[in-house]
XYZ file of C-alpha atoms in Angstrom:
516
model
C -0.629 0.530 -0.281
C 1.391 3.488 -0.611
C 0.895 4.404 2.313
C -1.003 4.722 5.736
C -2.134 1.144 8.012
C -2.899 -1.243 7.089
C -5.874 -3.300 9.381
C -7.682 -6.136 7.497
C -11.298 -6.018 8.036
C -13.013 -9.847 8.580
C -16.270 -8.446 7.783
C -19.068 -4.685 9.040
C -17.681 -1.967 11.223
C -17.675 -4.340 14.978
C -20.342 -2.761 17.351
C -18.901 -4.571 20.589
C -22.523 -3.616 22.896
C -22.476 -1.062 25.760
C -24.454 1.609 26.704
C -24.441 4.906 28.354
C -22.915 3.525 31.591
C -23.020 6.034 34.124
C -19.407 6.233 34.415
C -19.125 7.377 30.337
C -21.897 9.397 30.690
C -19.369 10.591 33.954
C -16.890 10.794 31.850
C -17.345 12.322 28.590
C -18.744 15.106 30.995
C -15.979 16.261 32.793
C -14.162 16.204 29.470
C -16.580 18.580 27.359
C -17.028 21.119 29.837
C -12.987 21.776 28.432
C -15.214 23.728 25.660
C -17.321 25.438 29.049
C -13.571 27.222 29.924
C -13.792 28.901 25.624
C -16.794 29.418 25.352
C -16.761 31.946 28.549
C -14.087 33.501 26.819
C -14.823 34.201 23.662
C -18.543 35.605 25.356
C -16.751 37.942 28.059
C -14.188 39.427 25.126
C -16.655 40.701 23.154
C -18.674 41.959 26.488
C -15.881 43.713 27.994
C -15.011 45.541 25.027
C -18.134 47.054 24.786
C -18.149 48.424 28.720
C -16.962 52.113 28.683
C -15.370 51.412 32.480
C -12.812 48.815 30.692
C -12.847 50.822 27.724
C -11.749 54.282 30.199
C -9.260 53.051 31.551
C -7.305 50.778 28.915
C -8.300 52.330 25.426
C -9.704 55.455 25.638
C -8.781 56.750 22.227
C -12.016 54.200 21.327
C -14.798 56.647 23.705
C -12.633 60.057 22.182
C -14.013 57.785 18.400
C -17.056 57.644 19.755
C -18.336 61.043 21.037
C -16.350 62.841 17.962
C -18.128 60.757 15.668
C -19.356 60.992 11.904
C -21.802 60.081 8.903
C -20.231 57.548 7.565
C -18.315 56.799 9.602
C -20.870 54.858 12.221
C -18.415 50.799 10.547
C -15.011 52.320 11.658
C -15.189 53.358 15.460
C -13.973 50.397 16.879
C -11.118 50.380 14.653
C -8.243 49.793 16.393
C -5.024 46.817 16.859
C -5.132 47.417 20.426
C -8.060 46.407 21.062
C -7.724 43.454 19.073
C -5.632 42.745 20.214
C -7.103 42.569 23.535
C -9.226 39.391 22.048
C -6.094 37.670 19.745
C -3.590 37.526 22.176
C -5.246 34.820 23.876
C -5.156 33.151 20.121
C -1.596 32.943 19.915
C -0.941 31.174 22.940
C -3.536 28.900 22.282
C -2.339 28.136 19.425
C 1.477 26.854 20.276
C -0.171 25.261 22.870
C -2.407 23.259 21.392
C 1.257 21.982 19.047
C 3.091 21.282 22.393
C 0.297 19.557 23.747
C 0.295 16.942 20.981
C 3.880 15.215 22.170
C 3.179 15.623 25.610
C -1.075 13.779 24.936
C 0.950 11.228 23.763
C 3.631 11.091 26.610
C 1.349 11.141 29.296
C -2.294 11.033 28.917
C -4.968 12.790 28.198
C -5.397 13.767 31.745
C -2.527 15.759 32.198
C -2.848 17.607 30.225
C -6.639 18.247 31.110
C -4.353 19.526 34.595
C -3.025 21.136 32.639
C -4.731 23.571 31.409
C -7.608 23.808 33.918
C -4.552 25.102 36.277
C -2.973 27.874 33.437
C -6.532 28.931 32.691
C -6.892 29.578 36.122
C -3.845 31.672 36.621
C -4.579 33.618 33.615
C -7.866 34.378 34.751
C -7.220 36.123 37.946
C -4.012 37.912 36.779
C -7.195 39.574 33.654
C -8.919 40.331 36.526
C -6.835 41.424 39.007
C -4.750 43.759 35.946
C -3.690 47.855 36.159
C -2.731 47.777 32.799
C -1.992 47.191 29.083
C 0.436 44.361 29.586
C -0.933 43.096 32.298
C -3.808 41.900 30.284
C -2.872 40.648 27.525
C 0.034 39.008 29.995
C -3.061 37.031 31.431
C -4.856 36.482 28.166
C -1.779 34.556 27.272
C -2.455 32.002 30.373
C -5.721 31.831 29.379
C -4.702 30.994 25.262
C -2.536 28.052 27.277
C -4.960 27.079 29.190
C -7.763 26.600 25.529
C -4.189 25.557 24.150
C -3.956 22.027 26.388
C -7.601 21.221 27.367
C -9.309 21.499 23.768
C -6.276 19.030 22.007
C -7.308 16.978 24.755
C -10.969 16.472 25.958
C -12.293 15.543 22.007
C -9.622 13.155 22.366
C -11.000 12.251 25.226
C -15.027 11.513 24.175
C -14.320 10.051 21.057
C -11.633 7.653 22.671
C -13.784 7.054 25.875
C -17.673 6.869 24.121
C -19.216 3.968 22.511
C -19.871 4.546 18.887
C -23.420 5.307 18.717
C -23.435 7.486 20.888
C -20.147 8.728 19.646
C -21.778 12.310 17.485
C -23.788 12.880 20.820
C -21.158 13.093 23.116
C -18.242 14.853 21.169
C -20.947 17.265 20.649
C -20.924 17.804 24.472
C -18.085 20.522 23.356
C -20.029 22.517 21.657
C -23.043 22.437 23.570
C -20.848 23.651 26.875
C -18.529 26.365 24.940
C -22.214 27.606 23.964
C -23.693 27.033 27.420
C -19.781 29.221 28.207
C -20.353 31.536 25.695
C -24.305 32.045 26.860
C -22.995 32.097 31.594
C -20.367 35.027 30.168
C -23.263 37.279 28.137
C -25.533 36.994 31.281
C -22.715 37.536 33.687
C -21.336 40.425 31.390
C -25.364 42.056 31.950
C -25.204 41.984 35.073
C -21.933 43.876 35.835
C -21.787 46.376 34.014
C -23.861 47.503 35.752
C -21.005 48.405 37.627
C -17.603 50.495 37.530
C -15.871 47.504 38.472
C -17.918 44.837 36.805
C -15.197 43.889 33.988
C -13.185 43.257 36.508
C -16.331 40.522 38.187
C -16.525 39.291 34.520
C -13.047 38.217 34.328
C -12.134 36.944 37.057
C -14.447 34.321 37.206
C -12.923 33.247 34.339
C -11.538 30.481 36.618
C -14.550 29.010 37.877
C -15.443 27.322 35.196
C -10.977 26.693 35.750
C -11.948 25.554 38.215
C -14.500 23.161 37.414
C -12.322 21.616 34.982
C -9.291 20.949 37.432
C -11.156 19.299 39.880
C -13.613 17.381 37.993
C -10.058 15.631 35.145
C -8.838 15.134 39.124
C -11.019 11.827 39.233
C -11.381 10.845 35.160
C -9.711 7.678 33.748
C -7.442 8.382 31.261
C -8.646 6.911 27.644
C -7.551 2.818 26.782
C -5.671 3.829 23.471
C -3.828 6.113 25.278
C -3.060 3.017 27.921
C -2.386 1.180 25.761
C 0.047 3.561 23.598
C 1.914 4.057 26.775
C 1.932 0.023 26.982
C -0.452 0.353 30.263
C -3.156 -2.965 28.392
C -4.382 -4.116 32.540
C -4.988 -0.223 32.674
C -6.964 -0.277 29.581
C -9.204 -3.455 30.256
C -10.164 -1.724 34.079
C -11.005 1.684 31.671
C -12.351 -0.166 29.700
C -14.958 -2.626 31.735
C -15.655 1.021 33.939
C -16.951 2.448 31.185
C -19.201 0.208 28.764
C -20.588 -1.974 31.978
C -20.477 -5.298 32.158
C -22.347 -6.560 29.319
C -20.772 -5.742 26.631
C -17.635 -7.325 24.817
C -14.945 -4.858 26.118
C -11.317 -7.509 24.943
C -12.775 -8.124 21.409
C -12.369 -4.240 22.120
C -9.708 -4.088 23.621
C -8.356 -6.588 20.945
C -8.881 -4.280 17.832
C -7.630 -1.195 20.018
C -4.600 -2.540 20.501
C -4.173 -4.378 17.102
C -4.201 -0.656 16.029
C -1.406 1.018 17.603
C 0.310 -2.446 17.477
C 0.048 -1.566 13.783
C 0.855 2.229 13.927
C 4.229 1.240 16.050
C 5.188 -0.650 13.152
C 5.108 1.609 10.474
C 6.449 4.593 12.524
C 9.580 5.409 9.756
C 9.493 9.767 10.871
C 6.720 10.829 12.835
C 3.540 11.241 12.834
C 3.611 14.795 10.886
C 6.132 13.389 8.629
C 3.438 10.240 7.272
C 0.579 12.452 7.865
C 1.681 14.603 4.904
C 3.939 12.882 2.516
C 1.801 9.161 2.743
C -1.544 8.790 0.350
C -3.074 6.526 2.782
C -3.258 10.038 5.129
C -3.770 12.046 1.691
C -7.094 12.305 2.978
C -6.418 12.960 7.345
C -4.078 15.389 5.941
C -7.146 17.401 3.818
C -10.215 17.370 6.317
C -7.206 17.906 9.593
C -6.768 21.413 7.577
C -10.146 21.906 5.515
C -12.611 21.903 8.784
C -11.261 24.030 11.337
C -10.247 26.623 8.536
C -13.711 26.296 7.311
C -15.386 26.802 10.931
C -13.719 29.945 11.135
C -14.743 31.744 7.499
C -18.434 30.548 8.759
C -17.326 34.408 10.863
C -19.579 32.504 13.928
C -16.412 33.443 15.591
C -15.529 36.837 15.245
C -19.613 37.856 15.459
C -19.447 35.725 19.016
C -16.224 37.511 20.174
C -17.463 41.257 18.638
C -21.557 41.000 18.833
C -22.163 43.960 21.319
C -20.135 45.928 18.722
C -21.796 45.571 15.679
C -24.709 45.726 17.770
C -23.594 49.586 18.665
C -22.773 49.617 14.701
C -25.955 49.822 14.216
C -27.575 51.336 16.875
C -28.308 49.905 19.855
C -26.998 51.238 23.323
C -24.741 49.499 25.500
C -26.892 47.705 27.121
C -29.442 46.033 25.092
C -25.874 45.674 23.097
C -25.424 43.142 25.714
C -28.853 42.542 26.028
C -28.318 41.132 22.140
C -25.458 39.354 23.260
C -27.606 37.342 25.528
C -30.110 36.348 23.140
C -27.279 35.308 20.189
C -25.880 33.447 22.892
C -28.987 31.664 23.669
C -30.204 30.634 20.321
C -26.457 29.200 19.471
C -27.385 27.098 22.497
C -31.037 26.449 21.552
C -29.726 25.238 18.050
C -27.131 23.224 20.201
C -29.198 20.488 21.968
C -31.773 20.396 19.170
C -29.643 19.192 16.820
C -27.027 16.534 19.673
C -29.787 13.473 18.652
C -29.480 14.600 14.569
C -25.704 14.047 14.725
C -26.310 10.119 15.569
C -29.467 9.215 13.659
C -29.667 10.817 10.625
C -25.494 11.776 10.307
C -23.160 14.773 9.941
C -23.928 15.890 6.102
C -27.401 15.836 6.590
C -26.925 18.942 9.456
C -23.485 20.030 7.628
C -25.387 21.035 4.321
C -29.307 21.620 6.640
C -27.272 24.618 8.959
C -24.975 25.738 5.809
C -27.961 26.885 3.557
C -28.989 28.742 6.351
C -25.556 30.896 7.282
C -25.669 31.552 3.904
C -28.547 32.780 3.628
C -28.494 34.972 7.214
C -24.664 36.715 6.049
C -26.628 38.073 2.738
C -29.585 39.130 3.580
C -26.925 41.302 7.080
C -25.001 42.437 3.795
C -28.043 43.464 2.200
C -29.810 45.063 4.369
C -26.725 47.211 6.156
C -25.401 47.750 3.328
C -28.553 49.541 2.240
C -29.985 51.248 5.374
C -26.764 52.113 7.491
C -25.739 55.937 7.759
C -28.741 56.568 5.565
C -31.526 58.278 7.513
C -29.963 61.483 8.793
C -28.280 64.009 6.610
C -26.388 65.795 8.913
C -22.279 65.602 11.200
C -23.381 63.089 13.826
C -23.245 59.950 12.523
C -26.211 58.352 11.770
C -27.995 55.307 12.809
C -30.483 52.794 11.489
C -33.567 52.404 12.018
C -34.599 49.991 14.745
C -37.437 47.892 11.955
C -34.468 46.787 10.401
C -32.031 46.759 13.451
C -33.939 44.452 15.155
C -34.047 42.890 11.538
C -29.841 42.288 11.477
C -30.706 40.939 15.054
C -32.670 38.506 14.313
C -30.513 37.480 11.573
C -27.709 36.866 13.701
C -29.615 34.592 15.697
C -30.615 32.052 13.103
C -26.480 32.625 11.411
C -25.662 31.597 14.624
C -28.390 28.166 15.100
C -27.608 27.474 12.323
C -23.804 27.041 12.758
C -24.453 26.060 16.587
C -26.954 22.659 15.178
C -23.063 21.929 11.927
C -20.780 23.407 11.906
C -20.501 23.976 15.763
C -20.458 20.480 17.198
C -19.440 18.773 14.350
C -16.634 20.478 13.933
C -15.523 19.209 16.898
C -16.995 15.016 16.242
C -15.763 14.708 12.744
C -11.792 15.762 13.589
C -11.397 13.567 16.116
C -13.337 9.888 14.849
C -11.683 10.316 11.658
C -8.231 9.814 12.363
C -5.906 7.025 12.851
C -4.827 6.044 16.480
C -1.586 6.643 15.363
C -1.431 10.027 14.194
C -4.904 11.237 16.168
C -3.180 13.286 18.694
C -1.196 14.956 15.323
C -4.765 15.524 13.809
C -5.813 16.411 16.361
C -3.715 19.474 17.476
C -3.307 20.337 13.596
C -7.445 21.485 13.380
C -6.997 22.900 17.010
C -4.304 25.195 15.998
C -4.643 25.659 12.969
C -8.235 26.025 14.734
C -6.995 28.839 16.723
C -4.661 30.952 14.568
C -6.918 31.513 12.496
C -9.452 32.760 15.141
C -6.499 34.901 16.008
C -6.378 35.912 12.279
C -10.173 37.059 12.487
C -9.843 39.034 15.735
C -7.335 40.168 14.918
C -8.041 42.282 11.564
C -12.068 41.800 12.471
C -12.908 44.572 13.444
C -10.286 46.485 10.552
C -12.367 44.118 8.058
C -15.597 45.658 9.054
C -14.914 49.575 9.145
C -12.513 48.876 5.538
C -15.105 46.123 3.737
C -18.895 48.252 5.537
C -21.318 45.999 4.708
C -19.473 44.095 2.549
C -17.598 41.822 5.156
C -21.047 39.931 5.849
C -20.799 38.624 2.321
C -17.771 37.322 1.986
C -19.081 35.173 5.155
C -21.444 33.813 2.892
C -19.917 33.759 0.266
C -17.179 30.620 1.781
C -20.283 29.120 3.649
C -21.086 28.651 -0.607
C -18.303 26.984 -1.073
C -17.610 24.967 2.534
C -21.080 23.253 2.094
C -20.496 22.305 -1.390
C -16.666 20.749 -0.416
C -18.668 19.145 2.163
C -21.101 17.978 0.304
C -18.689 16.171 -2.752
C -15.474 14.850 -0.220
C -17.209 13.704 3.417
C -17.610 10.182 4.241
C -21.010 10.174 6.581
C -18.820 8.034 9.679
C -21.484 8.097 11.509
C -22.289 5.025 14.098
C -18.795 3.741 12.959
C -16.338 2.321 15.314
C -12.707 4.078 15.248
C -10.555 1.070 15.136
C -13.123 0.316 11.371
C -13.314 4.901 10.813
C -10.954 2.915 7.301
C -13.623 1.787 5.614
C -15.465 4.771 5.190
C -12.131 6.129 2.922
C -12.248 3.060 1.337
C -15.259 2.460 -0.071
C -15.670 6.485 -0.726
C -15.843 7.461 -4.368
C -12.407 9.622 -4.489
C -10.501 8.851 -1.414
C -10.337 5.764 -1.904
C -7.998 6.587 -5.259
C -5.778 6.636 -2.330
C -6.235 4.442 0.071
C -6.752 1.294 -1.831
C -4.004 1.060 -4.025
C -3.455 -2.071 -3.162
C -6.526 -3.310 -4.164
C -7.376 -4.910 -0.990
C -10.844 -5.610 -0.666
C -12.276 -4.778 2.292
C -9.513 -2.862 3.940
C -9.847 -0.329 6.838
C -7.102 2.268 7.375
C -7.385 2.177 11.314
């Protein structure tokens, strides 16, 4: 075979039995709550940036610009590289940490990374909450980034490797559920804290609470069977499987398949994991999706809208409190869509949700671009900055919520689910690290550039994101095989059967070969 690891398959994908036990549920609950710290930070950052006491202390030039705003300059009020750096500095640190975490995960296991991530995030929360200058604020943000990079590397692997195949989609999507819940909680805290001059400190400092949840919860986790087998702890791996699968499951059969996949991976290790993924034809689909999924997830535009929604809402005419309440509504719409989509992921599959969510997001972004292009800044003729008529401003809020709901039902959870399940065991840590680091790296680029982009391209910014959503929806429909219900150890069968990818992973022509 031209590349990859081939494990013979004697039949269809195995079902080892076992249900949704209390142990696996609690394990996945703690692991998925890793999304809580990420979501909390997303919600807090944008809301704090709209609080006048925070701006007065760290970014007074923004307040001066608001007071002096002229007609036609509505899009540029918040264009500040320093303000963008407050948000984006976290992602530089997170992207770097996720790459380091790949090696640490292989050596120490998933649990150790979760503990390190929780501790670093707590330290960052304490520093930002007590910040007295911009430098202190940025250093704290970078510590938060390290915590997010470590946690988001480990949590998806924990969920994918611990979940029974028929529940894997819903359980892995729990990361996005907690991420969205974190955004909603943060927006509610921002709305309440904005009434006090010291409210921004409360908002930033309370990030330490979810960090404590992660750290304490991780102390009680059992490492994943795949990780334990890779580190030579077969007995502990069997005990872990028995604990999470239950007495009715065929844990010995699953353990044999895990051990077989790990052994095959070791025999093929003739250069680093990245070299194998980059040079072997059998790993071509994995390399493509390791890059495509995080890139497309970022290009939905949801991340920057989640961060800067209060600023966008203020741009179209909402007051400070109303803009913060708009962010709360936005988070609630995302969370509601996430809850509704969770049982569908494993019932109807991944591709259906990708398609429906993609169309919904594309239509909403195009409509927002039309409204802002046609109505913003065109209601007055005086020197003061114009305010969009209230019905149109409300329409922007509604469309933004529908866009967020489309993401929450599709790319939000599936952006975690698909990368966590498609990689073979020998490159699984690397694949997840690539997914997280690329996503965080692009989040840095977007959060650093979005306000400048909004200033220069104005309403066309939203048309830009709509075009990308159209491209990615078609790409997924054509090139992603359905992964619903396929055990991780048999995931190679989906590539062998795919009309395009089979030319890369089935070069030897062996019927039923599985890249694992």
